[in-house]
mmCIF file of C-alpha atoms and ligand atoms in Angstrom:
data_model
loop_
_atom_site.group_PDB
_atom_site.id
_atom_site.type_symbol
_atom_site.label_atom_id
_atom_site.label_comp_id
_atom_site.label_asym_id
_atom_site.label_seq_id
_atom_site.Cartn_x
_atom_site.Cartn_y
_atom_site.Cartn_z
ATOM 1 C CA UNK A 246 91.831 23.153 -31.038
ATOM 2 C CA UNK A 247 88.651 22.174 -32.790
ATOM 3 C CA UNK A 248 87.780 23.817 -36.122
ATOM 4 C CA UNK A 249 84.054 24.623 -35.834
ATOM 5 C CA UNK A 250 83.667 24.092 -39.591
ATOM 6 C CA UNK A 251 84.330 20.400 -38.988
ATOM 7 C CA UNK A 252 81.142 20.038 -36.945
ATOM 8 C CA UNK A 253 77.769 19.027 -38.348
ATOM 9 C CA UNK A 254 74.734 20.888 -37.018
ATOM 10 C CA UNK A 255 74.125 18.203 -34.376
ATOM 11 C CA UNK A 256 77.759 18.253 -33.280
ATOM 12 C CA UNK A 257 77.649 22.042 -33.096
ATOM 13 C CA UNK A 258 74.596 21.709 -30.880
ATOM 14 C CA UNK A 259 76.520 19.423 -28.524
ATOM 15 C CA UNK A 260 79.406 21.908 -28.501
ATOM 16 C CA UNK A 261 77.109 24.818 -27.600
ATOM 17 C CA UNK A 262 74.928 23.047 -25.065
ATOM 18 C CA UNK A 263 77.415 20.687 -23.410
ATOM 19 C CA UNK A 264 80.815 22.394 -23.768
ATOM 20 C CA UNK A 265 79.736 26.030 -23.617
ATOM 21 C CA UNK A 266 76.706 25.451 -21.334
ATOM 22 C CA UNK A 267 74.651 27.788 -23.495
ATOM 23 C CA UNK A 268 70.934 27.691 -24.382
ATOM 24 C CA UNK A 269 69.847 26.007 -27.620
ATOM 25 C CA UNK A 270 69.061 29.204 -29.549
ATOM 26 C CA UNK A 271 72.796 29.927 -29.612
ATOM 27 C CA UNK A 272 73.276 26.947 -31.968
ATOM 28 C CA UNK A 273 71.375 28.641 -34.794
ATOM 29 C CA UNK A 274 73.143 31.930 -34.147
ATOM 30 C CA UNK A 275 76.551 30.273 -34.316
ATOM 31 C CA UNK A 276 75.638 28.173 -37.359
ATOM 32 C CA UNK A 277 74.511 31.304 -39.174
ATOM 33 C CA UNK A 278 77.727 33.188 -38.365
ATOM 34 C CA UNK A 279 79.841 30.276 -39.578
ATOM 35 C CA UNK A 280 78.073 29.327 -42.783
ATOM 36 C CA UNK A 281 75.722 32.091 -43.909
ATOM 37 C CA UNK A 282 77.620 35.189 -42.818
ATOM 38 C CA UNK A 283 81.035 33.586 -43.313
ATOM 39 C CA UNK A 284 82.598 35.119 -40.211
ATOM 40 C CA UNK A 285 86.118 34.013 -39.360
ATOM 41 C CA UNK A 286 86.702 35.918 -36.152
ATOM 42 C CA UNK A 287 84.703 35.265 -32.982
ATOM 43 C CA UNK A 288 84.841 38.972 -32.118
ATOM 44 C CA UNK A 289 82.591 39.679 -35.156
ATOM 45 C CA UNK A 290 79.721 37.630 -33.662
ATOM 46 C CA UNK A 291 77.955 40.706 -32.393
ATOM 47 C CA UNK A 292 74.856 39.032 -30.965
ATOM 48 C CA UNK A 293 76.973 37.018 -28.538
ATOM 49 C CA UNK A 294 78.392 38.394 -25.300
ATOM 50 C CA UNK A 295 82.096 39.215 -24.981
ATOM 51 C CA UNK A 296 82.736 36.522 -22.363
ATOM 52 C CA UNK A 297 81.161 33.856 -24.588
ATOM 53 C CA UNK A 298 83.141 34.991 -27.613
ATOM 54 C CA UNK A 299 86.376 34.832 -25.606
ATOM 55 C CA UNK A 300 85.507 31.407 -24.264
ATOM 56 C CA UNK A 301 84.944 30.094 -27.793
ATOM 57 C CA UNK A 302 88.178 31.651 -29.042
ATOM 58 C CA UNK A 303 90.017 29.813 -26.249
ATOM 59 C CA UNK A 304 88.882 26.352 -27.321
ATOM 60 C CA UNK A 305 87.973 26.558 -31.016
ATOM 61 C CA UNK A 306 88.997 28.063 -34.342
ATOM 62 C CA UNK A 307 87.232 28.949 -37.577
ATOM 63 C CA UNK A 308 89.809 27.899 -40.114
ATOM 64 C CA UNK A 309 89.278 28.505 -43.826
ATOM 65 C CA UNK A 310 91.679 27.271 -46.497
ATOM 66 C CA UNK A 311 93.952 30.099 -47.669
ATOM 67 C CA UNK A 312 94.245 31.143 -51.311
ATOM 68 C CA UNK A 313 97.728 30.300 -52.614
ATOM 69 C CA UNK A 314 97.112 31.139 -56.272
ATOM 70 C CA UNK A 315 94.312 32.376 -58.536
ATOM 71 C CA UNK A 316 93.994 31.704 -62.250
ATOM 72 C CA UNK A 317 91.196 33.298 -64.241
ATOM 73 C CA UNK A 318 90.241 32.099 -67.695
ATOM 74 C CA UNK A 319 88.976 34.211 -70.572
ATOM 75 C CA UNK A 320 85.708 32.232 -70.413
ATOM 76 C CA UNK A 321 85.126 33.299 -66.785
ATOM 77 C CA UNK A 322 86.298 30.077 -65.140
ATOM 78 C CA UNK A 323 88.352 30.672 -62.001
ATOM 79 C CA UNK A 324 90.723 28.179 -60.512
ATOM 80 C CA UNK A 325 91.862 28.596 -56.928
ATOM 81 C CA UNK A 326 94.854 26.758 -55.517
ATOM 82 C CA UNK A 327 94.190 26.525 -51.781
ATOM 83 C CA UNK A 328 96.616 25.936 -48.921
ATOM 84 C CA UNK A 329 95.305 23.950 -45.951
ATOM 85 C CA UNK A 330 96.370 24.447 -42.321
ATOM 86 C CA UNK A 331 99.149 21.850 -42.671
ATOM 87 C CA UNK A 332 100.502 23.369 -45.888
ATOM 88 C CA UNK A 333 98.903 20.791 -48.217
ATOM 89 C CA UNK A 334 97.578 22.120 -51.514
ATOM 90 C CA UNK A 335 94.206 21.411 -53.104
ATOM 91 C CA UNK A 336 92.261 22.917 -55.995
ATOM 92 C CA UNK A 337 88.754 24.204 -56.489
ATOM 93 C CA UNK A 338 87.254 25.577 -59.701
ATOM 94 C CA UNK A 339 84.446 28.115 -60.161
ATOM 95 C CA UNK A 340 82.631 27.657 -63.459
ATOM 96 C CA UNK A 341 80.179 30.269 -64.799
ATOM 97 C CA UNK A 342 76.708 28.821 -65.197
ATOM 98 C CA UNK A 343 73.991 31.203 -66.435
ATOM 99 C CA UNK A 344 74.123 34.194 -64.054
ATOM 100 C CA UNK A 345 75.781 32.257 -61.259
ATOM 101 C CA UNK A 346 78.539 29.674 -60.759
ATOM 102 C CA UNK A 347 79.015 25.945 -60.320
ATOM 103 C CA UNK A 348 81.850 24.994 -58.049
ATOM 104 C CA UNK A 349 84.024 21.920 -58.379
ATOM 105 C CA UNK A 350 85.229 20.645 -54.998
ATOM 106 C CA UNK A 351 88.146 18.460 -53.956
ATOM 107 C CA UNK A 352 87.620 15.752 -51.346
ATOM 108 C CA UNK A 353 91.156 14.455 -50.840
ATOM 109 C CA UNK A 354 94.720 15.746 -51.029
ATOM 110 C CA UNK A 355 95.874 13.826 -54.105
ATOM 111 C CA UNK A 356 94.179 10.590 -55.124
ATOM 112 C CA UNK A 357 94.964 6.914 -54.760
ATOM 113 C CA UNK A 358 93.178 5.791 -57.910
ATOM 114 C CA UNK A 359 96.038 6.480 -60.305
ATOM 115 C CA UNK A 360 93.982 6.868 -63.487
ATOM 116 C CA UNK A 361 96.522 7.018 -66.288
ATOM 117 C CA UNK A 362 95.227 10.240 -67.878
ATOM 118 C CA UNK A 363 94.942 12.269 -64.664
ATOM 119 C CA UNK A 364 97.477 14.652 -63.148
ATOM 120 C CA UNK A 365 96.085 14.187 -59.649
ATOM 121 C CA UNK A 366 96.433 10.432 -60.026
ATOM 122 C CA UNK A 367 100.129 10.910 -60.790
ATOM 123 C CA UNK A 368 100.613 12.883 -57.563
ATOM 124 C CA UNK A 369 99.396 9.979 -55.404
ATOM 125 C CA UNK A 370 97.291 10.068 -52.259
ATOM 126 C CA UNK A 371 98.205 12.153 -49.221
ATOM 127 C CA UNK A 372 95.143 12.396 -46.983
ATOM 128 C CA UNK A 373 91.383 12.844 -46.776
ATOM 129 C CA UNK A 374 89.877 16.305 -46.370
ATOM 130 C CA UNK A 375 87.756 17.030 -43.323
ATOM 131 C CA UNK A 376 84.208 18.318 -43.708
ATOM 132 C CA UNK A 377 85.448 21.814 -42.866
ATOM 133 C CA UNK A 378 88.068 21.589 -45.603
ATOM 134 C CA UNK A 379 85.518 20.385 -48.158
ATOM 135 C CA UNK A 380 82.949 23.073 -47.357
ATOM 136 C CA UNK A 381 85.693 25.620 -46.604
ATOM 137 C CA UNK A 382 86.256 25.596 -50.379
ATOM 138 C CA UNK A 383 82.675 26.843 -50.805
ATOM 139 C CA UNK A 384 83.199 29.608 -48.222
ATOM 140 C CA UNK A 385 86.377 30.744 -49.993
ATOM 141 C CA UNK A 386 84.776 30.488 -53.454
ATOM 142 C CA UNK A 387 81.655 32.393 -52.382
ATOM 143 C CA UNK A 388 83.700 35.206 -50.799
ATOM 144 C CA UNK A 389 85.926 35.393 -53.886
ATOM 145 C CA UNK A 390 82.840 35.864 -56.089
ATOM 146 C CA UNK A 391 81.093 38.290 -53.727
ATOM 147 C CA UNK A 392 84.273 40.417 -53.627
ATOM 148 C CA UNK A 393 84.162 40.487 -57.431
ATOM 149 C CA UNK A 394 80.569 41.723 -57.327
ATOM 150 C CA UNK A 395 78.872 38.435 -58.309
ATOM 151 C CA UNK A 396 75.678 38.206 -56.222
ATOM 152 C CA UNK A 397 75.140 40.353 -53.176
ATOM 153 C CA UNK A 398 74.779 40.001 -49.413
ATOM 154 C CA UNK A 399 70.968 39.904 -49.636
ATOM 155 C CA UNK A 400 70.603 38.100 -52.964
ATOM 156 C CA UNK A 401 71.001 34.406 -53.757
ATOM 157 C CA UNK A 402 74.422 32.863 -53.233
ATOM 158 C CA UNK A 403 76.698 33.304 -56.267
ATOM 159 C CA UNK A 404 77.241 29.541 -56.138
ATOM 160 C CA UNK A 405 74.256 27.642 -57.451
ATOM 161 C CA UNK A 406 75.411 24.065 -57.434
ATOM 162 C CA UNK A 407 78.350 21.881 -56.530
ATOM 163 C CA UNK A 408 80.158 19.048 -58.209
ATOM 164 C CA UNK A 409 82.438 16.862 -56.120
ATOM 165 C CA UNK A 410 84.732 16.408 -59.068
ATOM 166 C CA UNK A 411 88.040 17.969 -58.033
ATOM 167 C CA UNK A 412 91.025 16.175 -56.578
ATOM 168 C CA UNK A 413 90.349 12.816 -54.982
ATOM 169 C CA UNK A 414 87.786 10.043 -55.030
ATOM 170 C CA UNK A 415 84.814 11.279 -52.953
ATOM 171 C CA UNK A 416 83.445 7.830 -52.129
ATOM 172 C CA UNK A 417 86.755 6.912 -50.475
ATOM 173 C CA UNK A 418 86.146 9.797 -48.055
ATOM 174 C CA UNK A 419 82.524 8.812 -47.591
ATOM 175 C CA UNK A 420 81.965 9.979 -44.033
ATOM 176 C CA UNK A 421 83.103 13.546 -44.659
ATOM 177 C CA UNK A 422 81.371 13.586 -48.043
ATOM 178 C CA UNK A 423 78.020 12.691 -46.445
ATOM 179 C CA UNK A 424 78.537 15.135 -43.564
ATOM 180 C CA UNK A 425 79.179 17.911 -46.070
ATOM 181 C CA UNK A 426 76.124 16.961 -48.175
ATOM 182 C CA UNK A 427 73.924 17.034 -45.077
ATOM 183 C CA UNK A 428 75.222 20.450 -44.066
ATOM 184 C CA UNK A 429 74.796 22.168 -47.446
ATOM 185 C CA UNK A 430 71.018 22.651 -47.683
ATOM 186 C CA UNK A 431 70.480 23.691 -44.036
ATOM 187 C CA UNK A 432 68.573 26.857 -43.365
ATOM 188 C CA UNK A 433 70.743 29.782 -42.204
ATOM 189 C CA UNK A 434 73.741 28.074 -43.728
ATOM 190 C CA UNK A 435 75.171 27.801 -47.231
ATOM 191 C CA UNK A 436 71.601 27.078 -48.408
ATOM 192 C CA UNK A 437 72.637 25.179 -51.515
ATOM 193 C CA UNK A 438 69.438 23.346 -52.279
ATOM 194 C CA UNK A 439 68.825 19.713 -51.846
ATOM 195 C CA UNK A 440 70.067 17.611 -54.754
ATOM 196 C CA UNK A 441 71.966 20.519 -56.340
ATOM 197 C CA UNK A 442 75.145 18.496 -55.815
ATOM 198 C CA UNK A 443 76.669 15.815 -57.946
ATOM 199 C CA UNK A 444 79.287 13.342 -56.768
ATOM 200 C CA UNK A 445 81.798 12.221 -59.368
ATOM 201 C CA UNK A 446 83.212 8.780 -58.717
ATOM 202 C CA UNK A 447 84.899 5.906 -60.490
ATOM 203 C CA UNK A 448 82.173 3.815 -58.821
ATOM 204 C CA UNK A 449 82.242 1.710 -55.659
ATOM 205 C CA UNK A 450 79.034 -0.320 -55.329
ATOM 206 C CA UNK A 451 78.858 -0.453 -51.536
ATOM 207 C CA UNK A 452 79.353 3.295 -51.120
ATOM 208 C CA UNK A 453 77.000 4.056 -54.026
ATOM 209 C CA UNK A 454 74.276 2.109 -52.264
ATOM 210 C CA UNK A 455 74.812 4.214 -49.131
ATOM 211 C CA UNK A 456 74.761 7.448 -51.148
ATOM 212 C CA UNK A 457 71.552 6.330 -52.858
ATOM 213 C CA UNK A 458 69.828 5.740 -49.525
ATOM 214 C CA UNK A 459 70.661 9.267 -48.303
ATOM 215 C CA UNK A 460 68.974 10.833 -51.378
ATOM 216 C CA UNK A 461 71.355 13.781 -50.937
ATOM 217 C CA UNK A 462 73.115 13.773 -54.317
ATOM 218 C CA UNK A 463 73.252 12.069 -57.676
ATOM 219 C CA UNK A 464 76.345 10.245 -58.900
ATOM 220 C CA UNK A 465 78.372 11.038 -62.001
ATOM 221 C CA UNK A 466 80.284 7.929 -62.943
ATOM 222 C CA UNK A 467 83.765 8.353 -64.410
ATOM 223 C CA UNK A 468 83.418 5.546 -66.923
ATOM 224 C CA UNK A 469 85.847 6.505 -69.724
ATOM 225 C CA UNK A 470 85.783 3.047 -71.341
ATOM 226 C CA UNK A 471 82.958 0.789 -72.564
ATOM 227 C CA UNK A 472 84.607 -2.540 -71.735
ATOM 228 C CA UNK A 473 86.271 -4.060 -68.687
ATOM 229 C CA UNK A 474 89.514 -4.667 -70.641
ATOM 230 C CA UNK A 475 89.927 -1.102 -71.856
ATOM 231 C CA UNK A 476 88.920 0.343 -68.496
ATOM 232 C CA UNK A 477 91.548 -1.825 -66.808
ATOM 233 C CA UNK A 478 94.185 -0.335 -69.121
ATOM 234 C CA UNK A 479 93.427 3.322 -68.460
ATOM 235 C CA UNK A 480 91.917 3.108 -64.939
ATOM 236 C CA UNK A 481 93.589 0.021 -63.458
ATOM 237 C CA UNK A 482 92.560 0.559 -59.852
ATOM 238 C CA UNK A 483 88.985 1.624 -60.624
ATOM 239 C CA UNK A 484 88.622 -1.466 -62.815
ATOM 240 C CA UNK A 485 89.133 -3.718 -59.798
ATOM 241 C CA UNK A 486 85.373 -3.337 -59.504
ATOM 242 C CA UNK A 487 84.133 -5.383 -62.481
ATOM 243 C CA UNK A 488 82.096 -3.289 -64.908
ATOM 244 C CA UNK A 489 79.095 -5.641 -64.776
ATOM 245 C CA UNK A 490 78.973 -5.352 -60.975
ATOM 246 C CA UNK A 491 79.101 -1.544 -61.231
ATOM 247 C CA UNK A 492 76.353 -1.466 -63.860
ATOM 248 C CA UNK A 493 74.147 -3.759 -61.765
ATOM 249 C CA UNK A 494 74.546 -1.447 -58.763
ATOM 250 C CA UNK A 495 73.693 1.619 -60.881
ATOM 251 C CA UNK A 496 70.592 -0.096 -62.215
ATOM 252 C CA UNK A 497 69.371 -0.152 -58.610
ATOM 253 C CA UNK A 498 70.332 3.439 -57.733
ATOM 254 C CA UNK A 499 67.113 5.221 -56.683
ATOM 255 C CA UNK A 500 66.105 7.993 -59.097
ATOM 256 C CA UNK A 501 63.162 10.377 -59.016
ATOM 257 C CA UNK A 502 61.175 11.255 -62.135
ATOM 258 C CA UNK A 503 63.335 13.037 -64.710
ATOM 259 C CA UNK A 504 66.549 12.320 -62.794
ATOM 260 C CA UNK A 505 69.366 10.530 -64.562
ATOM 261 C CA UNK A 506 72.723 9.117 -63.678
ATOM 262 C CA UNK A 507 75.517 10.901 -65.502
ATOM 263 C CA UNK A 508 78.332 9.003 -67.160
ATOM 264 C CA UNK A 509 81.513 10.939 -67.789
ATOM 265 C CA UNK A 510 83.419 9.740 -70.836
ATOM 266 C CA UNK A 511 86.788 11.317 -71.567
ATOM 267 C CA UNK A 512 87.629 10.826 -75.224
ATOM 268 C CA UNK A 513 91.317 9.980 -75.633
ATOM 269 C CA UNK A 514 92.570 10.176 -79.216
ATOM 270 C CA UNK A 515 92.901 6.689 -80.743
ATOM 271 C CA UNK A 516 92.234 4.943 -77.423
ATOM 272 C CA UNK A 517 88.477 4.934 -76.699
ATOM 273 C CA UNK A 518 87.005 7.252 -79.341
ATOM 274 C CA UNK A 519 86.052 4.970 -82.256
ATOM 275 C CA UNK A 520 82.510 4.344 -83.446
ATOM 276 C CA UNK A 521 82.920 0.763 -82.299
ATOM 277 C CA UNK A 522 83.534 2.093 -78.786
ATOM 278 C CA UNK A 523 80.390 4.235 -79.105
ATOM 279 C CA UNK A 524 78.409 1.119 -80.082
ATOM 280 C CA UNK A 525 79.809 -0.777 -77.097
ATOM 281 C CA UNK A 526 78.978 2.130 -74.786
ATOM 282 C CA UNK A 527 75.399 2.322 -76.066
ATOM 283 C CA UNK A 528 75.010 -1.381 -75.410
ATOM 284 C CA UNK A 529 76.414 -1.075 -71.887
ATOM 285 C CA UNK A 530 74.194 1.695 -70.505
ATOM 286 C CA UNK A 531 70.470 1.830 -69.764
ATOM 287 C CA UNK A 532 69.396 4.623 -72.104
ATOM 288 C CA UNK A 533 66.305 5.397 -70.036
ATOM 289 C CA UNK A 534 68.262 6.129 -66.868
ATOM 290 C CA UNK A 535 71.508 7.781 -67.952
ATOM 291 C CA UNK A 536 72.998 10.654 -69.864
ATOM 292 C CA UNK A 537 76.527 10.664 -71.180
ATOM 293 C CA UNK A 538 78.850 13.643 -70.965
ATOM 294 C CA UNK A 539 81.573 13.482 -73.575
ATOM 295 C CA UNK A 540 84.736 15.403 -72.815
ATOM 296 C CA UNK A 541 87.523 15.775 -75.343
ATOM 297 C CA UNK A 542 90.897 15.213 -73.696
ATOM 298 C CA UNK A 543 93.251 18.209 -73.759
ATOM 299 C CA UNK A 544 96.773 17.069 -74.605
ATOM 300 C CA UNK A 545 99.031 17.682 -71.608
ATOM 301 C CA UNK A 546 102.814 17.782 -71.577
ATOM 302 C CA UNK A 547 104.341 14.601 -70.231
ATOM 303 C CA UNK A 548 101.136 12.534 -70.532
ATOM 304 C CA UNK A 549 100.960 9.582 -72.960
ATOM 305 C CA UNK A 550 97.620 10.578 -74.531
ATOM 306 C CA UNK A 551 96.552 12.863 -77.342
ATOM 307 C CA UNK A 552 93.421 14.890 -78.015
ATOM 308 C CA UNK A 553 90.755 13.249 -80.206
ATOM 309 C CA UNK A 554 89.871 14.757 -83.604
ATOM 310 C CA UNK A 555 86.999 17.222 -83.406
ATOM 311 C CA UNK A 556 85.121 15.326 -86.140
ATOM 312 C CA UNK A 557 85.580 12.087 -84.244
ATOM 313 C CA UNK A 558 84.081 13.592 -81.089
ATOM 314 C CA UNK A 559 81.032 14.770 -83.014
ATOM 315 C CA UNK A 560 80.653 11.424 -84.778
ATOM 316 C CA UNK A 561 80.872 9.647 -81.413
ATOM 317 C CA UNK A 562 78.081 11.819 -79.993
ATOM 318 C CA UNK A 563 75.924 11.281 -83.085
ATOM 319 C CA UNK A 564 76.372 7.521 -82.870
ATOM 320 C CA UNK A 565 75.174 7.504 -79.254
ATOM 321 C CA UNK A 566 72.074 9.531 -80.219
ATOM 322 C CA UNK A 567 71.504 7.104 -83.082
ATOM 323 C CA UNK A 568 71.312 4.329 -80.461
ATOM 324 C CA UNK A 569 68.864 6.414 -78.396
ATOM 325 C CA UNK A 570 71.413 7.395 -75.731
ATOM 326 C CA UNK A 571 71.261 11.001 -74.488
ATOM 327 C CA UNK A 572 74.745 12.425 -74.924
ATOM 328 C CA UNK A 573 76.328 15.859 -74.865
ATOM 329 C CA UNK A 574 79.763 17.141 -75.712
ATOM 330 C CA UNK A 575 80.789 19.088 -72.660
ATOM 331 C CA UNK A 576 82.486 22.364 -73.359
ATOM 332 C CA UNK A 577 85.983 22.216 -71.907
ATOM 333 C CA UNK A 578 86.001 25.227 -69.587
ATOM 334 C CA UNK A 579 89.126 27.082 -68.627
ATOM 335 C CA UNK A 580 91.402 25.300 -71.097
ATOM 336 C CA UNK A 581 93.728 28.318 -71.071
ATOM 337 C CA UNK A 582 94.224 28.101 -67.298
ATOM 338 C CA UNK A 583 94.788 24.365 -66.975
ATOM 339 C CA UNK A 584 91.463 23.682 -65.323
ATOM 340 C CA UNK A 585 91.884 19.927 -65.618
ATOM 341 C CA UNK A 586 92.102 18.205 -62.302
ATOM 342 C CA UNK A 587 95.495 18.441 -60.611
ATOM 343 C CA UNK A 588 97.244 20.529 -63.242
ATOM 344 C CA UNK A 589 97.759 23.661 -61.177
ATOM 345 C CA UNK A 590 99.034 21.759 -58.176
ATOM 346 C CA UNK A 591 101.323 19.658 -60.364
ATOM 347 C CA UNK A 592 102.816 22.859 -61.779
ATOM 348 C CA UNK A 593 103.219 24.384 -58.336
ATOM 349 C CA UNK A 594 105.116 21.395 -57.049
HETATM 350 S S1 SF4 B 115 90.467 10.887 -62.486
HETATM 351 FE FE1 SF4 B 115 89.577 11.174 -60.424
HETATM 352 S S2 SF4 B 115 89.695 9.085 -59.542
HETATM 353 FE FE2 SF4 B 115 91.095 9.068 -61.292
HETATM 354 S S3 SF4 B 115 93.104 9.597 -60.401
HETATM 355 FE FE3 SF4 B 115 92.119 11.527 -61.092
HETATM 356 S S4 SF4 B 115 91.123 12.343 -59.285
HETATM 357 FE FE4 SF4 B 115 91.538 10.168 -58.895
#
């Protein structure tokens, strides 16, 4: 049976008009029940006749991911381990941001990129998520927050913006990524505004060019090393795209005034955190078009990396500013609940 959450608005229209033989106004009604009201049972769609509801229930489902485990951090971060219809596990994280939340979404079960510092990379790749599974994380996250009293039925959504930064490489699930980005800002739906989403990727030029043309989201590039050699050591598969080719593609990524491309730089103690590395990084990036997020690695059992010194992290940031590069040390949220990508699932397995 078809999961209605896997259908874009246009596909839902075809379902209503062609399969159900219903008038067009039913499309908006159904879309609103699915995405704005978050209904999971056809019998709750009270503005639709009983016969129509039964017909839909006979050929379609509304399948949300189930919550397998919840971890709440002292800083307000919430991590949800979700079970998909086939038993596969993924993670999503809700991060407090002013009076609302940012949500970090997974796009694949596992990841094929095998970055050396990443738990998800160690688990390997299992499969892509469908659009319904990607946006189903938002439905589950929003309900979780509403049940806790964050936001209200008539107020703005408790989720303000999204980062595609959970398990998986979003640009390797490009079709479902783009379908989800198109669905997000629609009226009577999740209503997460245009360009309130950021796609975190190790960087694939062809797919980045497609993303740029859609103007639906900005990229955050997982760079983590300022040279091709060092990147190849810690991100061997990502580094198959030469750094100069990636930088050339980013130089052409369309930006609007005040928009910047984010570079994520995970500081690994003694590996990529020296002032020399900061100098190399400053030389690599176009300081007028980027900002750099510095993240201090949290030492994890069984991983061959250590946390950088606090002083070193601050000196690294200062050095980038000295070169005119906008850089921020990102607060590591949810450290006490293992909010780093793939840690909860790794524990569970
Ligand atoms: S850091 Fe991202 S791209 Fe690399 S293995 Fe982990 S999930 Fe995949």
